[in-house]
Amino acid sequence: MNNQSMFEQAAPLLAELEKAGFAAYYVGGAVRDYLLDRPIGDVDIATAALPEEVKQIFPKTVDVGIEHGTVLVIWKGEGYEITTFRTESEYKDFRRPDKVSFVRTLEEDLQRRDFTMNAMAMDRFGTIIDPFNGREALKLGYIQTVGDANERFSEDALRMMRAARFASQLGFRLHEQTKEALSRCAPLLKHIAVERKLMEMNKLFAGRKAAEGLRVMLEGGLLAYLPGLCGQEKLVEQMLAYDLSRLTASQKWLLLLVLLTPDKPLDWLKAWRMPAKKIKHIAGTYEWSLKQRLCGWSDLALYEAGVERAVDAEAVNALLCGRSASLEELRERHNALPIRDRKELAVTGQELKAWKNETGGPWMKSYLERIERAVVEKTVENDPEKIKEWLEACNLL
């Protein structure tokens, strides 16, 4: 669905709110991305109606964040978050406001937002409301806080990483005052939970201009407050010398790990509180990256690594070695292997026990590994009778 269709589909909700006597607008990232002609993820709506009033207007609602003024409205099978105009008081732990107060005017609501490009609204007819010159920021390509930058970063220290993330996603630079405040407020980032930092780092690495985002963090002194990156500024700067646009987000994590070469890669990844599955993938790929740096991929290495690890390791190694990456060729070779997983092996432990007329034991694992290797290297065909004949020829039966 294109951007225009998304707004048109949500327009009846604004009309219903207005019909009930309440102002309502599209707000935030959807408006920003619409003006930039970027794909919109979802449409957020802000209104003068209180949560209880929103629930009276629409028959199907869910209290997803009603204490902060947000109600999920189900409209023609789609969910839309509608949030009451609000202001926020003192922030505790440099992340969450102590108190949220509902207000009736749009400008008060927009004033609490992080950056001017995110502090715009649009009515259902397409008129842009821009009290803080967000359109000018989009036109000039800079990231500027709403009001005093020191206050915005002191309220929510994660906004500093959001600034770096937007630099990555949009290729924008920081407004000078915002840049200066970021450097001053960088120590506040130590109050932010690692999980929140990881979320922003993942989004930064997924951006098309990840190098710009990393440069914001490097120049702003944010690295000192990120897991495993304190004192590693030179290595991160080294990372900026490579064309990061060639890598996926996961591959950028791998490149960072390869450049840092920590004594305990697993512990380094765990410090970021990554999901166990992602830690396992990156750590395993890291080992293959080191093994295959200076040699080509044999069929056995490709099989043992698995296609995803092989592709990620090859992408990073090719970048480091200044050569083109043969990623599609690796995928095609992996698809052409006689087997791609041990489960595809034509024999099982039960058949081995019958052939050898022995009970199970450690020997079975050794046999299966030898058969697996022989099949992958095409020494023997993946057929039970052929494998049995091969074992007999090797004096293993």
Coordinates of C-alpha atoms in Angstrom, one line a residue:
M1 CA 0.0 0.0 0.0
N2 CA 1.4 3.4 -1.0
N3 CA 1.7 6.4 1.4
Q4 CA -1.4 8.2 0.0
S5 CA -3.6 5.1 0.4
M6 CA -2.5 4.7 4.0
F7 CA -3.6 8.2 4.9
E8 CA -6.8 7.9 2.9
Q9 CA -7.6 4.6 4.7
A10 CA -7.1 6.3 8.1
A11 CA -8.9 9.5 7.2
P12 CA -12.4 8.3 8.3
L13 CA -11.0 8.0 11.9
L14 CA -10.0 11.7 11.9
A15 CA -13.4 12.6 10.4
E16 CA -15.2 10.7 13.2
L17 CA -13.2 12.5 15.9
E18 CA -13.9 15.9 14.3
K19 CA -17.5 15.0 14.0
A20 CA -17.6 14.5 17.7
G21 CA -16.0 17.9 18.2
F22 CA -12.3 17.0 18.7
A23 CA -9.3 18.1 16.6
A24 CA -7.4 15.2 15.2
Y25 CA -4.2 14.9 13.1
Y26 CA -1.7 12.6 11.6
V27 CA 1.6 13.1 13.5
G28 CA 5.2 12.1 13.9
G29 CA 7.2 9.8 11.6
A30 CA 4.4 9.2 9.1
V31 CA 4.3 12.9 8.3
R32 CA 8.0 13.2 8.1
D33 CA 8.3 10.2 5.8
Y34 CA 5.4 11.3 3.6
L35 CA 7.2 14.6 3.0
L36 CA 10.4 12.7 2.2
D37 CA 8.6 10.3 0.0
R38 CA 9.8 7.4 2.0
P39 CA 7.7 4.3 2.7
I40 CA 5.5 4.7 5.8
G41 CA 5.4 1.9 8.4
D42 CA 2.2 3.0 10.1
V43 CA 0.0 6.0 10.7
D44 CA -0.2 7.6 14.2
I45 CA -3.1 9.8 15.1
A46 CA -3.1 12.5 17.8
T47 CA -6.3 14.1 19.1
A48 CA -7.8 16.5 21.6
A49 CA -10.1 13.8 22.7
L50 CA -9.3 12.1 26.1
P51 CA -8.9 8.3 26.0
E52 CA -12.4 7.8 27.5
E53 CA -13.8 10.0 24.8
V54 CA -12.0 8.1 22.1
K55 CA -13.5 4.9 23.4
Q56 CA -17.0 6.4 23.3
I57 CA -16.6 7.4 19.7
F58 CA -15.3 4.0 18.4
P59 CA -17.0 0.7 19.1
K60 CA -13.9 -1.5 19.0
T61 CA -10.9 -0.4 21.1
V62 CA -8.1 -1.9 23.1
D63 CA -6.3 -0.1 26.0
V64 CA -2.7 -0.5 24.8
G65 CA -1.2 2.4 26.7
I66 CA -4.1 4.3 28.1
E67 CA -2.1 5.6 31.1
H68 CA -0.1 7.6 28.4
G69 CA -3.2 8.5 26.5
T70 CA -3.0 5.8 23.7
V71 CA -6.0 3.7 22.6
L72 CA -5.9 1.2 19.8
V73 CA -8.9 1.6 17.6
I74 CA -9.9 -1.3 15.3
W75 CA -11.4 0.1 12.1
K76 CA -12.4 -2.1 9.2
G77 CA -10.0 -4.9 10.4
E78 CA -7.0 -2.6 10.8
G79 CA -5.5 -1.3 14.1
Y80 CA -4.8 2.5 14.6
E81 CA -3.2 4.0 17.7
I82 CA -4.9 7.2 18.7
T83 CA -3.2 9.3 21.4
T84 CA -4.5 12.2 23.3
F85 CA -2.5 15.5 23.0
R86 CA -0.2 15.5 26.0
T87 CA 2.7 17.1 27.8
E88 CA 5.3 15.5 30.0
S89 CA 6.8 16.7 33.3
E90 CA 10.1 15.9 34.9
Y91 CA 11.8 12.8 33.6
K92 CA 13.0 10.0 35.9
D93 CA 16.1 7.9 35.1
F94 CA 16.7 10.1 32.0
R95 CA 14.2 8.1 30.0
R96 CA 10.6 8.1 31.3
P97 CA 8.5 11.1 32.3
D98 CA 7.3 11.2 35.9
K99 CA 3.9 12.5 34.8
V100 CA 1.9 12.7 31.7
S101 CA -0.7 15.5 31.4
F102 CA -3.4 15.6 28.8
V103 CA -3.9 18.9 26.9
R104 CA -6.3 20.1 24.3
T105 CA -4.0 21.9 21.8
L106 CA -1.8 20.3 19.1
E107 CA 1.1 22.7 19.6
E108 CA 1.6 21.7 23.2
D109 CA 1.7 18.1 22.1
L110 CA 4.2 18.7 19.3
Q111 CA 6.4 20.8 21.7
R112 CA 7.3 17.7 23.7
R113 CA 8.7 15.7 20.7
D114 CA 12.4 15.1 20.1
F115 CA 13.3 16.6 16.7
T116 CA 11.7 19.3 14.6
M117 CA 11.3 16.9 11.7
N118 CA 9.2 14.6 14.0
A119 CA 7.2 17.6 15.4
M120 CA 4.9 18.1 12.4
A121 CA 1.3 17.2 11.9
M122 CA -1.1 16.9 9.0
D123 CA -4.9 17.1 8.8
R124 CA -7.0 14.8 6.8
F125 CA -7.0 17.2 3.8
G126 CA -3.2 17.2 3.6
T127 CA -2.4 20.6 5.3
I128 CA 0.9 20.5 7.2
I129 CA 1.1 22.0 10.6
D130 CA 4.7 22.9 11.3
P131 CA 5.3 25.2 14.3
F132 CA 9.0 24.3 14.7
N133 CA 10.2 24.5 11.1
G134 CA 10.5 20.8 10.6
R135 CA 10.0 21.1 6.8
E136 CA 13.0 23.5 6.7
A137 CA 15.1 20.8 8.5
L138 CA 14.0 18.2 6.0
K139 CA 14.9 20.6 3.1
L140 CA 18.3 21.3 4.5
G141 CA 19.0 17.8 5.7
Y142 CA 19.7 18.3 9.3
I143 CA 18.5 16.9 12.7
Q144 CA 17.6 19.6 15.2
T145 CA 15.9 19.2 18.6
V146 CA 12.6 20.9 19.4
G147 CA 13.7 23.7 21.7
D148 CA 16.8 23.5 23.8
A149 CA 18.8 20.4 22.9
N150 CA 20.3 20.0 26.4
E151 CA 16.8 19.8 27.8
R152 CA 15.6 17.3 25.2
F153 CA 18.6 15.0 25.8
S154 CA 18.4 15.4 29.5
E155 CA 14.8 14.4 29.5
D156 CA 15.4 11.2 27.5
A157 CA 19.1 10.3 26.9
L158 CA 18.1 7.7 24.3
R159 CA 17.3 10.6 22.0
M160 CA 21.1 10.9 21.4
M161 CA 21.2 7.4 19.9
R162 CA 18.0 8.2 17.9
A163 CA 19.8 11.2 16.4
A164 CA 22.6 8.9 15.3
R165 CA 20.0 6.4 14.0
F166 CA 18.2 9.1 11.9
A167 CA 21.6 10.2 10.5
S168 CA 21.9 6.6 9.3
Q169 CA 18.4 6.2 8.0
L170 CA 18.2 9.6 6.3
G171 CA 21.8 10.6 5.7
F172 CA 21.2 13.9 7.6
R173 CA 23.7 15.8 9.6
L174 CA 23.2 17.2 13.1
H175 CA 22.4 20.9 13.6
E176 CA 25.3 22.6 15.2
Q177 CA 23.5 23.3 18.5
T178 CA 22.2 19.7 18.6
K179 CA 25.7 18.4 18.0
E180 CA 27.2 20.4 20.8
A181 CA 24.5 19.4 23.2
L182 CA 25.0 15.7 22.3
S183 CA 28.6 15.9 23.2
R184 CA 27.8 17.5 26.6
C185 CA 25.0 15.1 27.4
A186 CA 26.7 11.9 26.3
P187 CA 27.4 10.6 29.9
L188 CA 23.6 10.5 30.5
L189 CA 23.5 7.5 28.1
K190 CA 24.8 5.3 31.0
H191 CA 21.4 5.5 32.5
I192 CA 19.7 3.8 29.6
A193 CA 19.0 0.1 29.6
V194 CA 21.2 -1.9 27.2
E195 CA 18.1 -3.4 25.5
R196 CA 17.1 0.1 24.4
K197 CA 20.6 0.8 23.1
L198 CA 20.6 -2.4 21.2
M199 CA 17.3 -1.5 19.6
E200 CA 18.7 1.8 18.3
M201 CA 21.9 0.2 17.2
N202 CA 20.1 -2.4 15.2
K203 CA 18.1 0.4 13.5
L204 CA 21.3 2.3 12.9
F205 CA 23.0 -0.7 11.3
A206 CA 19.9 -1.2 9.1
G207 CA 20.1 2.3 7.7
R208 CA 21.4 3.1 4.2
K209 CA 24.0 5.6 5.7
A210 CA 25.2 3.6 8.7
A211 CA 28.6 5.2 8.5
E212 CA 27.0 8.6 9.1
G213 CA 25.2 7.3 12.2
L214 CA 28.4 5.8 13.5
R215 CA 30.2 9.0 12.9
V216 CA 27.6 10.9 15.0
M217 CA 28.2 8.5 17.9
L218 CA 32.0 8.6 17.4
E219 CA 32.2 12.4 17.4
G220 CA 29.6 12.8 20.1
G221 CA 31.4 10.5 22.5
L222 CA 28.6 8.1 22.8
L223 CA 30.7 5.0 22.3
A224 CA 32.1 5.2 25.8
Y225 CA 28.6 4.3 27.1
L226 CA 27.9 1.4 24.8
P227 CA 28.8 -2.2 25.7
G228 CA 32.3 -3.2 24.7
L229 CA 33.0 0.0 22.8
C230 CA 34.6 2.2 25.5
G231 CA 38.1 3.0 24.4
Q232 CA 37.5 1.5 20.9
E233 CA 37.1 4.7 19.1
K234 CA 40.0 4.1 16.7
L235 CA 38.7 0.7 15.6
V236 CA 35.2 2.1 15.0
E237 CA 36.8 4.9 13.0
Q238 CA 38.6 2.2 11.0
M239 CA 35.1 0.6 10.3
L240 CA 34.1 3.9 8.6
A241 CA 36.8 3.4 6.0
Y242 CA 34.8 0.6 4.4
D243 CA 31.7 0.7 2.2
L244 CA 29.1 -0.3 4.8
S245 CA 26.3 -0.1 2.3
R246 CA 27.5 -3.5 1.0
L247 CA 26.6 -5.2 4.2
T248 CA 23.3 -6.2 5.9
A249 CA 22.7 -5.1 9.5
S250 CA 23.8 -8.5 10.8
Q251 CA 27.0 -8.3 8.7
K252 CA 27.8 -4.9 10.2
W253 CA 27.7 -6.4 13.7
L254 CA 30.0 -9.1 12.4
L255 CA 32.4 -6.6 10.8
L256 CA 32.5 -4.7 14.1
L257 CA 33.3 -7.9 16.0
V258 CA 36.1 -8.9 13.5
L259 CA 37.7 -5.4 13.8
L260 CA 37.5 -5.5 17.6
T261 CA 38.6 -9.2 17.9
P262 CA 37.7 -9.4 21.6
D263 CA 39.2 -12.2 23.8
K264 CA 35.8 -13.6 24.5
P265 CA 33.4 -12.9 21.5
L266 CA 30.5 -14.6 23.2
D267 CA 30.8 -12.4 26.3
W268 CA 31.0 -9.3 24.1
L269 CA 27.8 -10.2 22.3
K270 CA 26.0 -11.1 25.5
A271 CA 26.9 -7.8 27.0
W272 CA 24.6 -6.3 24.3
R273 CA 21.7 -8.5 25.6
M274 CA 21.1 -9.8 22.1
P275 CA 18.7 -12.8 21.6
A276 CA 20.4 -16.1 22.1
K277 CA 19.7 -17.1 18.5
K278 CA 21.4 -14.0 17.1
I279 CA 24.4 -14.4 19.5
K280 CA 24.9 -18.0 18.3
H281 CA 24.7 -16.9 14.6
I282 CA 27.1 -14.0 14.9
A283 CA 29.6 -15.9 17.1
G284 CA 29.6 -18.9 14.8
T285 CA 30.0 -16.7 11.7
Y286 CA 32.9 -14.9 13.4
E287 CA 34.8 -18.1 13.7
W288 CA 34.2 -19.0 10.1
S289 CA 35.2 -15.5 9.0
L290 CA 38.6 -15.9 10.7
K291 CA 39.0 -19.4 9.2
Q292 CA 38.1 -18.5 5.7
R293 CA 39.8 -15.0 5.5
L294 CA 42.6 -16.1 3.2
C295 CA 41.2 -19.2 1.5
G296 CA 38.3 -20.1 -0.7
W297 CA 35.2 -22.0 0.4
S298 CA 35.5 -25.8 -0.1
D299 CA 32.3 -27.8 -0.3
L300 CA 32.9 -29.2 3.1
A301 CA 33.5 -25.8 4.7
L302 CA 30.4 -24.4 3.0
Y303 CA 28.4 -27.4 4.3
E304 CA 29.7 -27.2 7.9
A305 CA 29.2 -23.4 8.1
G306 CA 25.8 -23.4 6.6
V307 CA 24.7 -21.0 3.8
E308 CA 23.7 -18.0 6.0
R309 CA 27.0 -18.1 8.0
A310 CA 29.0 -18.6 4.9
V311 CA 27.3 -15.7 3.1
D312 CA 27.8 -13.3 6.0
A313 CA 31.4 -14.4 6.6
E314 CA 32.2 -14.0 2.9
A315 CA 30.5 -10.6 2.7
V316 CA 32.7 -9.3 5.5
N317 CA 35.9 -10.9 4.4
A318 CA 35.5 -9.6 0.8
L319 CA 35.0 -6.1 2.1
L320 CA 38.1 -6.4 4.4
C321 CA 40.2 -7.8 1.6
G322 CA 39.0 -5.3 -1.1
R323 CA 37.5 -7.9 -3.4
S324 CA 34.0 -8.6 -4.8
A325 CA 31.8 -11.0 -2.8
S326 CA 30.6 -14.1 -4.6
L327 CA 27.5 -14.4 -2.4
E328 CA 25.1 -15.8 -5.1
E329 CA 27.7 -18.3 -6.2
L330 CA 27.9 -19.5 -2.6
R331 CA 24.2 -19.9 -2.4
E332 CA 24.1 -21.8 -5.7
R333 CA 26.9 -24.0 -4.6
H334 CA 25.2 -24.7 -1.3
N335 CA 22.0 -25.6 -3.1
A336 CA 23.9 -28.0 -5.3
L337 CA 25.5 -29.9 -2.4
P338 CA 24.6 -33.6 -2.2
I339 CA 23.2 -32.9 1.2
R340 CA 22.7 -29.7 3.1
D341 CA 22.0 -31.1 6.5
R342 CA 22.8 -34.3 8.4
K343 CA 19.1 -35.1 8.4
E344 CA 19.3 -35.6 4.6
L345 CA 21.9 -38.4 5.0
A346 CA 20.6 -41.6 3.6
V347 CA 21.6 -43.7 6.6
T348 CA 20.9 -43.5 10.3
G349 CA 22.5 -44.8 13.4
Q350 CA 20.0 -47.7 13.5
E351 CA 21.2 -48.9 10.1
L352 CA 24.8 -48.6 11.2
K353 CA 24.1 -50.8 14.3
A354 CA 22.4 -53.4 12.1
W355 CA 25.3 -53.4 9.6
K356 CA 28.0 -53.7 12.3
N357 CA 25.8 -55.9 14.5
E358 CA 26.9 -53.8 17.5
T359 CA 25.2 -51.7 20.2
G360 CA 25.3 -48.0 20.0
G361 CA 28.2 -46.0 21.3
P362 CA 30.7 -43.2 20.5
W363 CA 31.7 -45.0 17.3
M364 CA 28.3 -44.2 15.8
K365 CA 29.0 -40.4 15.9
S366 CA 32.4 -41.0 14.3
Y367 CA 31.0 -43.1 11.6
L368 CA 28.2 -40.7 10.8
E369 CA 30.7 -37.8 10.6
R370 CA 32.9 -39.8 8.2
I371 CA 30.0 -40.7 6.0
E372 CA 28.7 -37.1 6.1
R373 CA 32.1 -35.8 5.0
A374 CA 32.4 -38.4 2.2
V375 CA 29.0 -37.6 0.8
V376 CA 29.6 -33.9 0.8
E377 CA 32.9 -34.3 -0.9
K378 CA 31.3 -36.7 -3.4
T379 CA 33.5 -39.6 -2.4
V380 CA 30.4 -41.7 -2.1
E381 CA 26.9 -41.3 -3.3
N382 CA 24.2 -40.6 -0.8
D383 CA 22.5 -44.0 -1.1
P384 CA 22.3 -46.7 1.6
E385 CA 23.8 -49.5 -0.5
K386 CA 26.6 -47.3 -1.9
I387 CA 27.4 -46.1 1.6
K388 CA 27.5 -49.6 3.0
E389 CA 29.8 -50.7 0.1
W390 CA 32.1 -47.8 0.9
L391 CA 32.3 -48.6 4.6
E392 CA 33.1 -52.2 3.7
A393 CA 35.8 -51.0 1.3
C394 CA 37.3 -48.8 4.1
N395 CA 37.3 -51.9 6.4
L396 CA 34.8 -50.2 8.7
L397 CA 32.2 -53.0 8.5

